[in-house]
XYZ file of C-alpha atoms in Angstrom:
632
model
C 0.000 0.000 0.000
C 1.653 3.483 -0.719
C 1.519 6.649 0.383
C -1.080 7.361 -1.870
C -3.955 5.228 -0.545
C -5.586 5.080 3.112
C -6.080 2.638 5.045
C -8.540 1.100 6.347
C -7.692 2.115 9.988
C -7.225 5.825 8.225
C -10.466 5.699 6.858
C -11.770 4.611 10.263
C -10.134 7.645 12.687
C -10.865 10.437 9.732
C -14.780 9.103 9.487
C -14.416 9.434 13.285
C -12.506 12.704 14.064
C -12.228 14.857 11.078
C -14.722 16.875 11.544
C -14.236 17.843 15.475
C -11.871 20.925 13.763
C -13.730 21.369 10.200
C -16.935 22.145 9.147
C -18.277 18.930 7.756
C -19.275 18.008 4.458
C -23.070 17.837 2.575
C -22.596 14.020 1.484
C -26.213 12.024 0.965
C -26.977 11.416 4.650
C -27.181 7.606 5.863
C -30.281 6.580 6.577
C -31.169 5.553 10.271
C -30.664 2.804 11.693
C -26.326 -56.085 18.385
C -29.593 -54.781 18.003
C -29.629 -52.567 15.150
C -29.724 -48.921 15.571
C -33.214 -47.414 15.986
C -33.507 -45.497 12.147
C -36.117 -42.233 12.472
C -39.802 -43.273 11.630
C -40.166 -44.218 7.850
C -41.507 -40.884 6.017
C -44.747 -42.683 5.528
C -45.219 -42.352 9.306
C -43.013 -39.288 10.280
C -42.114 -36.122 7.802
C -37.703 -37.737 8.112
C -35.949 -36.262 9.751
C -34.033 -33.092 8.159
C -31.170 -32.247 10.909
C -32.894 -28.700 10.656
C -32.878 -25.770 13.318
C -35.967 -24.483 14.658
C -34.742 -21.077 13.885
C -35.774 -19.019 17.099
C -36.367 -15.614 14.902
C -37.076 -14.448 11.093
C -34.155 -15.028 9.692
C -35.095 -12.308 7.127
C -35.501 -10.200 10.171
C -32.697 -7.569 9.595
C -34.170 -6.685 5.788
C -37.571 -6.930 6.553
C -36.991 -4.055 9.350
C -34.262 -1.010 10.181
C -31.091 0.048 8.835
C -31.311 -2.014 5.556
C -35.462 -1.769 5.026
C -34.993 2.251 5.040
C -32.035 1.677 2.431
C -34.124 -0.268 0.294
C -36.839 2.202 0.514
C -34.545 4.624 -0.906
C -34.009 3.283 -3.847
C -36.559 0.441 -4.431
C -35.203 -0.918 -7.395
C -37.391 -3.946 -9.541
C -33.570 -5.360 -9.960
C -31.482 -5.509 -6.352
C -28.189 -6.092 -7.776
C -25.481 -6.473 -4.722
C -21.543 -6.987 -4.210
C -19.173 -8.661 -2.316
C -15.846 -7.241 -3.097
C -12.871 -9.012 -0.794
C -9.321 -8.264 -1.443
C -7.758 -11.503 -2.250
C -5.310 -10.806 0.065
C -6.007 -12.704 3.200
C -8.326 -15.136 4.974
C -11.658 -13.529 5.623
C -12.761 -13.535 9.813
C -15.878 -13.323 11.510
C -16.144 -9.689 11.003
C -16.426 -10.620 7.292
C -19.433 -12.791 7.617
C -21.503 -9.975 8.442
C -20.830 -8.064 4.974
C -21.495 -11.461 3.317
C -24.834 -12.164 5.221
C -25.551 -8.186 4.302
C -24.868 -8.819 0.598
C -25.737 -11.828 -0.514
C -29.193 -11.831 2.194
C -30.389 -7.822 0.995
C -30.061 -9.712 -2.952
C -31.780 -13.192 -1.847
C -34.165 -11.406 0.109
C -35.659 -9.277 -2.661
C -35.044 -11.952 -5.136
C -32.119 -10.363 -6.708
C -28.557 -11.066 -7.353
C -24.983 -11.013 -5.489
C -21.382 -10.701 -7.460
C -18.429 -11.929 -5.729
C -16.022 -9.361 -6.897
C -12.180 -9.651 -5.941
C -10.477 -6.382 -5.710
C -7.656 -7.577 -7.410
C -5.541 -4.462 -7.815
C -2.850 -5.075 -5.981
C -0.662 -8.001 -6.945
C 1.613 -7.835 -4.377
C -0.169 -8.814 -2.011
C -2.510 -11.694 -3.975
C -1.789 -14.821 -3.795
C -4.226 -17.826 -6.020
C -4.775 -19.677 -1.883
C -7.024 -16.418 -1.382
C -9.195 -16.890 -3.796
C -9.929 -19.748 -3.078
C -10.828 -20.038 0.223
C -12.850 -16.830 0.284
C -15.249 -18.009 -2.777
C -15.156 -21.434 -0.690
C -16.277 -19.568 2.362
C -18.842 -17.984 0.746
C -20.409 -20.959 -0.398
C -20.281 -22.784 3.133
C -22.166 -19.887 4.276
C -24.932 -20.887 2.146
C -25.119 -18.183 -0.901
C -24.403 -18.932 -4.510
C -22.732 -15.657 -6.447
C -24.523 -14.725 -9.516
C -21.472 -14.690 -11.171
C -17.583 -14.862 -9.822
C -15.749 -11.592 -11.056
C -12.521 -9.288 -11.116
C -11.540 -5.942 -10.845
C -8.843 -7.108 -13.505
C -11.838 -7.903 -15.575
C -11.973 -3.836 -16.502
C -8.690 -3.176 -16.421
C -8.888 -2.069 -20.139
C -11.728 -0.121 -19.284
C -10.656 0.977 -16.629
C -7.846 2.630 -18.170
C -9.598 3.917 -21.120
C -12.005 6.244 -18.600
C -8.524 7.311 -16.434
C -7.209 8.594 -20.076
C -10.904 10.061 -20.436
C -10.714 11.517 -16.996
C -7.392 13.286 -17.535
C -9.260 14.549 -21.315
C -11.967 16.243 -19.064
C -9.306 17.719 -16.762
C -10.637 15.847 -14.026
C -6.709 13.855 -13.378
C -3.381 14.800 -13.818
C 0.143 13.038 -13.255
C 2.029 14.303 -10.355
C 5.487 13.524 -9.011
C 5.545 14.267 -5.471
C 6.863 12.415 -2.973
C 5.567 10.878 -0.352
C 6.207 13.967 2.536
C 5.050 16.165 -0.210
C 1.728 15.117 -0.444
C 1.227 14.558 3.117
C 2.097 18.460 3.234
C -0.195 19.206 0.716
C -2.596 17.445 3.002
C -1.834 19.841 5.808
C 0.839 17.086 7.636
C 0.279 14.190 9.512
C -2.670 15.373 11.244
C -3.427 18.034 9.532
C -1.296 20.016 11.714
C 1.438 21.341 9.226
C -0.320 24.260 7.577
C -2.601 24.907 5.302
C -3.196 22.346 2.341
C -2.198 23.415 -0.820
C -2.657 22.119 -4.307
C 0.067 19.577 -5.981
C 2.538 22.106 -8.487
C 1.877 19.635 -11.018
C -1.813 20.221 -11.103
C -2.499 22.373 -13.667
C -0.236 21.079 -16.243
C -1.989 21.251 -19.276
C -3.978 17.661 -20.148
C -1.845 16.740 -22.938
C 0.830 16.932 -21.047
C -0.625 14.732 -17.904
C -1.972 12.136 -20.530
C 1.447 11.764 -22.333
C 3.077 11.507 -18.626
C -0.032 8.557 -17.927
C 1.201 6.992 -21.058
C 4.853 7.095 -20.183
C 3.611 5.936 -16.786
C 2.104 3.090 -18.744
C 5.032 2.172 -21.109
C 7.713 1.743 -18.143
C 9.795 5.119 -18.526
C 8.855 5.676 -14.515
C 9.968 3.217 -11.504
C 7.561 2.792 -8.641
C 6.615 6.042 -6.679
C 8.086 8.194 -9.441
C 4.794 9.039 -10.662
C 1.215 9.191 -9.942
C -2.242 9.817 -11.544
C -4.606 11.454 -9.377
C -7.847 12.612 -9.608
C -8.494 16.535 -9.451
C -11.063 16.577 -6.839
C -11.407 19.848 -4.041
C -8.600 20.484 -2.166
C -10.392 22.543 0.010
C -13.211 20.720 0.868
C -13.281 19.598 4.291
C -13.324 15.888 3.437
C -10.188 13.988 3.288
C -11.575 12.084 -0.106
C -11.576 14.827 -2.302
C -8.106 15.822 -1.622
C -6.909 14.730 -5.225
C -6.716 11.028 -4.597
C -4.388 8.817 -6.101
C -6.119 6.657 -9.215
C -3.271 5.132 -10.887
C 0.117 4.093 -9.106
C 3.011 1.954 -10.728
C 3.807 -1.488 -9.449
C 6.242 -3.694 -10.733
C 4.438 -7.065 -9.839
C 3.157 -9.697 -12.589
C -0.266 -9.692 -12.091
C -2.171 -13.342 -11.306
C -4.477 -13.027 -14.675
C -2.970 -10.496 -16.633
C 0.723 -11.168 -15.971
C 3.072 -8.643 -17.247
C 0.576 -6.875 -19.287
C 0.368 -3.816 -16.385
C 2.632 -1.662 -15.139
C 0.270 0.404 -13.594
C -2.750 -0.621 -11.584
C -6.126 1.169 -10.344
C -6.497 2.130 -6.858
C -8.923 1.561 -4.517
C -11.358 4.809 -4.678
C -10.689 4.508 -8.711
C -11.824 1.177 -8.977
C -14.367 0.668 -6.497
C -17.391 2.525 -7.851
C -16.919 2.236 -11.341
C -17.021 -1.989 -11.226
C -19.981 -1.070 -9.026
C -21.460 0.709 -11.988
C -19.993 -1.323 -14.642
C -21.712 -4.617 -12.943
C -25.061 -1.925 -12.673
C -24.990 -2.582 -9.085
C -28.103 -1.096 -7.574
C -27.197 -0.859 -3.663
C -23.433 -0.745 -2.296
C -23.401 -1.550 0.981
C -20.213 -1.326 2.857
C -18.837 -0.387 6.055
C -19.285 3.298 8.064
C -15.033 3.225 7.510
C -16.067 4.464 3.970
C -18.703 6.971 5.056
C -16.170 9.697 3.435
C -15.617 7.750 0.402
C -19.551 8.087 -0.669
C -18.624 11.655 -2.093
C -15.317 10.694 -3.795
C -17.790 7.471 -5.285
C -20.229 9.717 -6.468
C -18.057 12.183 -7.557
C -16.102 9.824 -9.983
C -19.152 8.083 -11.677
C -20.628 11.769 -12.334
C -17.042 13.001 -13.649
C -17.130 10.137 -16.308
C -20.515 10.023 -17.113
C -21.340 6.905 -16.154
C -24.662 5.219 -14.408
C -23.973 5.916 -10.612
C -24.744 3.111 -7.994
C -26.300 4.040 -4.043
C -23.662 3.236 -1.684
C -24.859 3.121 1.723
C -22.708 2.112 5.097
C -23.209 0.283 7.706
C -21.646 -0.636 11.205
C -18.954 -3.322 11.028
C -18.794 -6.596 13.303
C -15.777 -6.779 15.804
C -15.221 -9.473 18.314
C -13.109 -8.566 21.606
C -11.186 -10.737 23.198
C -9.063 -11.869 20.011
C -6.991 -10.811 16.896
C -8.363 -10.403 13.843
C -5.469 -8.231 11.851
C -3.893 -10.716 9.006
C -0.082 -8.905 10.518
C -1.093 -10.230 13.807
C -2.311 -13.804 13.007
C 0.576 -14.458 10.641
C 3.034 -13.489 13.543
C 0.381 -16.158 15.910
C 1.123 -18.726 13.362
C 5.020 -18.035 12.405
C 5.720 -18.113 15.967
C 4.070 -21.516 16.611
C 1.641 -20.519 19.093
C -1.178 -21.401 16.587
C -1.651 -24.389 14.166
C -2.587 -22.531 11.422
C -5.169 -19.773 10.020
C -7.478 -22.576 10.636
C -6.502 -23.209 14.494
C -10.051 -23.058 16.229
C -8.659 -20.659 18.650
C -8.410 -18.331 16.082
C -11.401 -15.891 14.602
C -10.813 -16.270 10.934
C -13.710 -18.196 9.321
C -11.362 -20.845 8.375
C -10.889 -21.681 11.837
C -14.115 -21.400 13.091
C -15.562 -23.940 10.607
C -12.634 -26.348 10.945
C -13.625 -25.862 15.282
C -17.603 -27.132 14.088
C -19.448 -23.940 14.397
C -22.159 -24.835 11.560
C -22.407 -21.999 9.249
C -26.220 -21.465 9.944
C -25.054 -20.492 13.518
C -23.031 -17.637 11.989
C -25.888 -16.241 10.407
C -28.371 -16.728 13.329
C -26.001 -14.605 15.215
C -25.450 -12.004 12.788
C -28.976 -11.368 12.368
C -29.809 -11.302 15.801
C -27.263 -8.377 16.209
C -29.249 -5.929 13.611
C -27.973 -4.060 11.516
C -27.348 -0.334 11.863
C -24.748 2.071 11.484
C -23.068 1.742 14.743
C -19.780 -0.390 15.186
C -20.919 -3.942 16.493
C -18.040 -4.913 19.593
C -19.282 -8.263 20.757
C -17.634 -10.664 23.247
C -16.531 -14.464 22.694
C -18.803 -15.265 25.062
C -22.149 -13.594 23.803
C -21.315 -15.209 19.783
C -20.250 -18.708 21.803
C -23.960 -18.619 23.290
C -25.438 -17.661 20.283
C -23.740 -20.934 18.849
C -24.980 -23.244 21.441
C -27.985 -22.217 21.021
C -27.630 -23.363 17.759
C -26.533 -26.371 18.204
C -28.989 -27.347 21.067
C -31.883 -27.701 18.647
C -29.605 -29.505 15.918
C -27.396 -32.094 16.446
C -27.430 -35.341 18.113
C -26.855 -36.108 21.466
C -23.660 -39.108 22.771
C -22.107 -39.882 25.819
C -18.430 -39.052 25.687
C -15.948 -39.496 28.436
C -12.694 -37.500 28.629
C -10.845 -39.130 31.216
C -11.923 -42.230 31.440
C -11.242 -44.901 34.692
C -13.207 -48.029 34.243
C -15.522 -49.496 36.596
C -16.226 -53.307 37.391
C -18.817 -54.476 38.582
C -18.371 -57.428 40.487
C -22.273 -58.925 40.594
C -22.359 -59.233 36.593
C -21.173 -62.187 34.921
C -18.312 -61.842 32.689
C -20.084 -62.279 29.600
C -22.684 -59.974 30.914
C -24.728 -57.625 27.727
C -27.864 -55.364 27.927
C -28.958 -53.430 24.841
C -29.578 -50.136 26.261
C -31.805 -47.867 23.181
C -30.536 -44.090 23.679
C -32.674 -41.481 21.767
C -30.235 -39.174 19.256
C -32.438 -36.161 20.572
C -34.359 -35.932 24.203
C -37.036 -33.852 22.543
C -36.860 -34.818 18.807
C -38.053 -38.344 17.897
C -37.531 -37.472 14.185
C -33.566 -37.979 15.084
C -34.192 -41.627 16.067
C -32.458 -43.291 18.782
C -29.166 -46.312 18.508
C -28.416 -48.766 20.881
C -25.232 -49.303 23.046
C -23.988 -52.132 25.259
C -24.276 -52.048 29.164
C -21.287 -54.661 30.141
C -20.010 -56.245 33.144
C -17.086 -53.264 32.816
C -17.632 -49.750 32.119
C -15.688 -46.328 31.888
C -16.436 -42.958 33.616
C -14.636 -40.074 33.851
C -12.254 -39.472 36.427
C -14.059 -36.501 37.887
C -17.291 -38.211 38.429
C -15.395 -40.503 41.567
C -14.486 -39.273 44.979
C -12.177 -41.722 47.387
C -13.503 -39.342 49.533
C -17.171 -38.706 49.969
C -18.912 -35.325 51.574
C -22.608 -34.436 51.358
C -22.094 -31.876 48.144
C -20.936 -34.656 46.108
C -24.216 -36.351 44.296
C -21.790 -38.580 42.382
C -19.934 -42.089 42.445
C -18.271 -42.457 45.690
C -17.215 -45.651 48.300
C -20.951 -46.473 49.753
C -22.767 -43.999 47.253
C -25.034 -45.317 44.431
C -25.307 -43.178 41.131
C -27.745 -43.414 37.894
C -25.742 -44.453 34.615
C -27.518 -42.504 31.985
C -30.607 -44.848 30.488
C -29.261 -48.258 32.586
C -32.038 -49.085 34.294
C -30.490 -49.407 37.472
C -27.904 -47.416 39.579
C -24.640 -48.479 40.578
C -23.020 -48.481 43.879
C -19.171 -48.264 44.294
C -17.838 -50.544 47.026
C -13.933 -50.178 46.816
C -10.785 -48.518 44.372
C -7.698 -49.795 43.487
C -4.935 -46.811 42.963
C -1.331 -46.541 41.207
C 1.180 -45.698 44.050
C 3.646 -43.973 41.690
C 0.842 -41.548 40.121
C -1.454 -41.387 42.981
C -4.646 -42.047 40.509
C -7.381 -44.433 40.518
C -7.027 -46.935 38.220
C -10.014 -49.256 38.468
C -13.271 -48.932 40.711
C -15.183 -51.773 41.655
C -19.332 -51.257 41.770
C -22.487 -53.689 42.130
C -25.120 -53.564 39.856
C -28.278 -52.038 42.228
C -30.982 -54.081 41.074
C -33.558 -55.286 43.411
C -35.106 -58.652 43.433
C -38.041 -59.492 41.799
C -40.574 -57.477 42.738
C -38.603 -55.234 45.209
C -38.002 -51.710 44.817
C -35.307 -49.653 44.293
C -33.714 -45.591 45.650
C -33.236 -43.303 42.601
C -29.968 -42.071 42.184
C -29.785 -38.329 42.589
C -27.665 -38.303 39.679
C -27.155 -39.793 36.551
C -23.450 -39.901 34.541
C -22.420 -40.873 31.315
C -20.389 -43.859 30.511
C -19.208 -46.170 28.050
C -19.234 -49.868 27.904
C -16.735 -52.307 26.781
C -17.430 -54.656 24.586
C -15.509 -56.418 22.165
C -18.656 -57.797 20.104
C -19.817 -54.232 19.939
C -16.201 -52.678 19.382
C -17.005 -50.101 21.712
C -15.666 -48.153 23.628
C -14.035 -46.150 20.400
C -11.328 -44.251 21.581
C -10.280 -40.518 20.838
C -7.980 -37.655 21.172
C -10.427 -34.796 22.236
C -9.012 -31.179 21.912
C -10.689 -28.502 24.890
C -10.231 -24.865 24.012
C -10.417 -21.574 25.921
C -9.919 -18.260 25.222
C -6.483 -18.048 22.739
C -5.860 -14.399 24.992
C -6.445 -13.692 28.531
C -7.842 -10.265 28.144
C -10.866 -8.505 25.829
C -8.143 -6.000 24.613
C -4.839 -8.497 23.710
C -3.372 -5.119 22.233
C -3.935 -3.112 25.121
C -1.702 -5.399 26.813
C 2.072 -4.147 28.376
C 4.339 -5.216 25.357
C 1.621 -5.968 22.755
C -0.540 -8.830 22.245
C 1.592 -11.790 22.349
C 2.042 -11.253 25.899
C -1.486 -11.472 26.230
C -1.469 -14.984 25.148
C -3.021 -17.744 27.246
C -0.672 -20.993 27.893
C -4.254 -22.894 28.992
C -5.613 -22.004 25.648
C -5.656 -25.686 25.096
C -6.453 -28.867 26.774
C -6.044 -32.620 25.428
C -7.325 -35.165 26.423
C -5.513 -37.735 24.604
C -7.061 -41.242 25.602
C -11.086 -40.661 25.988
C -13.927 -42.687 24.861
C -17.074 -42.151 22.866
C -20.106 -44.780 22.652
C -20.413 -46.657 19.066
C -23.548 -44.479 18.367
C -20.791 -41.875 16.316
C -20.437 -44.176 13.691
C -24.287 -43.248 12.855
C -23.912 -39.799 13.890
C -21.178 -40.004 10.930
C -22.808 -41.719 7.854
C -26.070 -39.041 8.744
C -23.877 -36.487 8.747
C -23.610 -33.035 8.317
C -25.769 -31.931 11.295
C -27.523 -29.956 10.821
C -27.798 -30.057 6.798
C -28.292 -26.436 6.232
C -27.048 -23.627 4.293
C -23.788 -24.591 3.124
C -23.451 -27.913 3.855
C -27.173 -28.766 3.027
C -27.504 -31.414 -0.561
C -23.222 -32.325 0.033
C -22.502 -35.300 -1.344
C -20.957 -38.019 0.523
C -17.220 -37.316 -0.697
C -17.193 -33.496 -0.109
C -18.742 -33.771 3.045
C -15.954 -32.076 5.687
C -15.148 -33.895 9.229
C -16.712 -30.436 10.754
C -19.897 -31.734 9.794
C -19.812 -34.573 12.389
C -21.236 -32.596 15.200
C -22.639 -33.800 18.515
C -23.441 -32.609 22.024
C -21.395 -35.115 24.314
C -23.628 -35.262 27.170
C -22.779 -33.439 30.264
C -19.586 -32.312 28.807
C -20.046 -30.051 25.996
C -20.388 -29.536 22.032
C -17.781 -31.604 19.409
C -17.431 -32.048 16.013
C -14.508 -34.235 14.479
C -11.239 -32.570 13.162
C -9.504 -33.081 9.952
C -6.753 -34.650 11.879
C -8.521 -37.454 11.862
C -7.976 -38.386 8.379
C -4.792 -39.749 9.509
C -6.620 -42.965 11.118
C -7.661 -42.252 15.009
C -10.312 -40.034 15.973
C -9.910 -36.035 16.864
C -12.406 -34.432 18.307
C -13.079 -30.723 18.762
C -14.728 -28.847 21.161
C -17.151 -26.654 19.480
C -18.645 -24.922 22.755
C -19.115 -25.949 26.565
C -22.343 -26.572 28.037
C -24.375 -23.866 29.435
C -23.747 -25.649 33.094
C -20.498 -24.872 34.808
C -18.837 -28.388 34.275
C -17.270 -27.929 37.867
C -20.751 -28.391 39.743
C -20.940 -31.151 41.931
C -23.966 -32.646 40.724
């Protein structure tokens, strides 16, 4: 990026402060804002089952009222024509989905049409990985592009109305430097004096489209020369200080190779794709609130049909990193796996962790949309998602760290079918069936050598409820490793009464797994537990930057638990739930962050890619809403 183009954290501060010392500018105002597994009931009997949310609000909501329903009234076009224009420069992050959800949704919504445009302008900084995972994205978020496009499309015509431009004596070539046009600007911060018009801005246009030429042929090296647009220097916004349109860049370019010397900026190139692609509503961020002028101005200096751009408030999420600089330096410096690490923000990462991508837009529409900036804690976007993913996926009993329990009143070859429903509340998700044997494993935390009158679970004495066994268990006595200190086998009866006799229920009920070679369960698995990657909502506000707001108990594996048989179903029915995205996948596309379930009293999972290599990895999408400490 040179000196010549703002950034997007410049656009951001200027929208912000600029006018605290100047008067402000008359832009277009925004508007306001054994057995075999149970199947489901044939469809004969029961509608089958779809792995469908029961979406808890109008998920048209946000076009139907507001921000965007006032925009639409403004221009209520018969043909909604919409963009989404990514630079192919990076992974896209959660902040992205909302534009996507914004574009594509306004088009669906009144049965128009979305473009994925890249902003390919700058091919320094493209590389062919971008592209493809953003148009990937895109479709995992459920929307289909009318068409896939390029800035580099309209190069050629881009170029022939920047020679038209300079004809009208609305550009000219400069040479300034760097320092010189920040002067012109009035300094830094506009501190420096008053601004003052380039000396090369009234050369004559011959003269400025002969230099544009020479510009063109390779007779200037990078930062030797400049077109830019002859806006008003004196008007109090920032984007009609003669912006840059044309900048040289030595760089073979990913379509057009070495065809280009010189590429379109930014505020050249934005609003006349818009128009070439007849774009009927821009919608954008309130970081290019000033730009609206500089976009209108353009269009109406060439003549050409003249698109509504309208902003509205970005999405930001606290408590992480979402700058590409920042998550590079996360992944160079081995702290994360990858841009895909499900610590990490980036929408890469967050499907590879299992949220489903109809959770992303649930919780984008039930934000709004308006032209404030949206700062939302992890933890408000982690509830949204188990929300989500109460209504939707399947329910097993996992157990992290498992210690098995024998007990001693079973025979040896002892097997009950126990039936356990996919879904408490939903019959349409059928049920499977696991074995109840003579040995079973439950996790470590559910067993006190020690009992007290707080503790509802297994203990010497104390009787507990295995989830759907029809009988409790009691422990009786431990066996423990003296090196380690740990328990390494509990010994139980089996609590059920003679015939006819009664039986105390247990005040609580656990999960567990059963071992049984017939059944080859338990299956075992490397389960990954993840907290917060940073241990503060501001990592850069942090003494020394954000890496020393990292969090070394980011992570937690647990690399030996068990999982009942019932995920080999969960698997072949995957993706739950089949919507948006991931909705009519075939079998061989489908992606291991499909296989989603709620391991009972421990939290939301979904299997990780690592899995491919032959044992299974399991991710934790979200904890339960219960504190997983409570003594129940």
């Amino acid at each position: 990026m040179d000196g010549q183009e703002r950034t997007l954290a410049e656009r951001t501060k200027e929208s912000k402060n600029l006018h605290k010392t100047e008067k402000k500018p008359k832009p277009a105002k925004p508007p306001k804002a054994p057995k075999e597994s149970k199947p489901p009931p044939p469809q004969s009997q029961k509608e089958k089952a779809s792995n469908a949310p029961a979406a808890p609000i109008d998920p048209n909501a946000i076009f139907k009222e507001g921000f965007l329903k006032s925009v639409f009234n403004e221009r209520p076009a018969q043909k909604v024509v919409t963009r989404f224009p990514p630079e192919p420069n990076g992974f896209l992050h959660i902040g992205h989905s909302k534009a996507i959800a914004i574009n594509f949704g306004f088009a669906r919504y009144h049965s128009g049409a979305c473009y994925l445009r890249f902003d390919d302008t700058n091919p320094e900084a493209e590389k062919e990985i971008y592209f493809t995972a953003i148009e990937d994205i895109v479709r995992w978020l459920g929307f289909k592009p009318l068409k896939v496009t390029y800035s580099s499309d309209n190069f050629d015509k881009l170029y022939e109305l920047a020679e038209d431009l300079i004809k009208r004596d609305g550009a000219y070539v400069c040479h300034c430097t760097d320092t010189e046009i920040k002067l012109q600007k009035g300094g830094e911060k506009g501190t420096a004096g008053p601004r003052y018009a380039c000396p090369h801005r009234n050369r004559p246009t011959d003269e400025s489209l002969e230099e544009f030429r020479a510009m063109k042929s390779g007779k200037y090296k990078p930062r030797e020369a400049f077109l830019r647009m002859k806006q008003d220097i004196t008007d109090g916004n920032p984007q009609m200080w003669d912006l840059a349109a044309y900048r040289i860049l030595e760089k073979p370019h990913h379509r057009t190779g070495d065809k280009w010397r010189i590429y379109p900026t930014y505020d050249f190139t934005h609003c006349l794709c818009d128009s070439f692609e007849n774009i009927s509503h821009s919608l954008c961020t309130t970081e290019f609130q000033l730009s609206r002028v500089s976009y209108e101005w353009l269009c109406d200096a060439v003549e050409v049909y003249k698109p509504m751009q309208r902003e509205y408030g970005r999405l930001n999420i606290t408590g992480t990193v979402l700058s590409k600089r920042k998550i590079l330096k996360l992944v160079e410096d081995g702290i994360v796996r990858g841009w895909d690490d499900p610590r990490l923000y980036t929408l890469l990462a967050l499907r590879r962790r299992g949220i489903p991508p109809g959770a992303i837009l649930l919780f984008v529409n039930e934000l709004g949309v308006s032209t404030a900036l949206t700062n939302i804690q992890i933890v408000r976007f982690e509830q949204s998602v188990r929300r989500y993913l109460e209504q939707t996926v399947p329910r097993l009993m996992l157990v992290l760290d498992p210690v098995p329990v024998v007990i001693d009143n079973l025979p040896d070859d002892y097997t009950e079918d126990i039936e356990l429903p996919f879904s408490p509340k939903d019959p349409s998700f059928g049920s499977h069936i696991v074995p109840f044997t003579k040995t079973v494993y439950i996790d470590r935390s559910d067993f006190r050598e020690i009992d007290s009158k707080d503790f509802f679970r297994l203990a010497p004495g104390k009787a507990v409820g295995l989830l759907k066994v029809p009988f409790p268990i009691k422990a009786t006595s431990f066996d423990k490793d003296d090196s380690s200190g740990l328990v390494t086998v509990i010994h139980a009866t089996y609590e059920k009464p003679e015939e006819g006799g009664t039986f105390k229920k247990p005040k609580t009920y656990i999960q567990w797994v059963g071992s049984s070679e017939r059944h080859a369960s338990p299956l075992k698995a490397e389960v990954r537990i993840f907290k917060p990657l940073f241990k503060s909502d501001n990592p850069d506000a942090a003494e020394g930057g954000f890496l020393n707001d990292i969090n070394p108990d980011s992570e937690e594996v647990f690399p030996n638990a068990m999982i009942e048989i019932g995920l080999e179903e969960v698997r072949k029915r995957a993706p739950w739930p089949a919507e948006e995205g991931e909705k009519d996948v075939k079998d061989e596309d489908k992606g291991w962050e499909t296989i989603r379930f709620q391991g009972l009293r421990v939290g939301y999972f979904c299997m990780d890619a690592d899995s491919e290599k032959g044992g299974i990895v399991l991710n934790q999408i979200v904890s339960l809403k219960e504190d997983s400490g409570k003594g129940s």
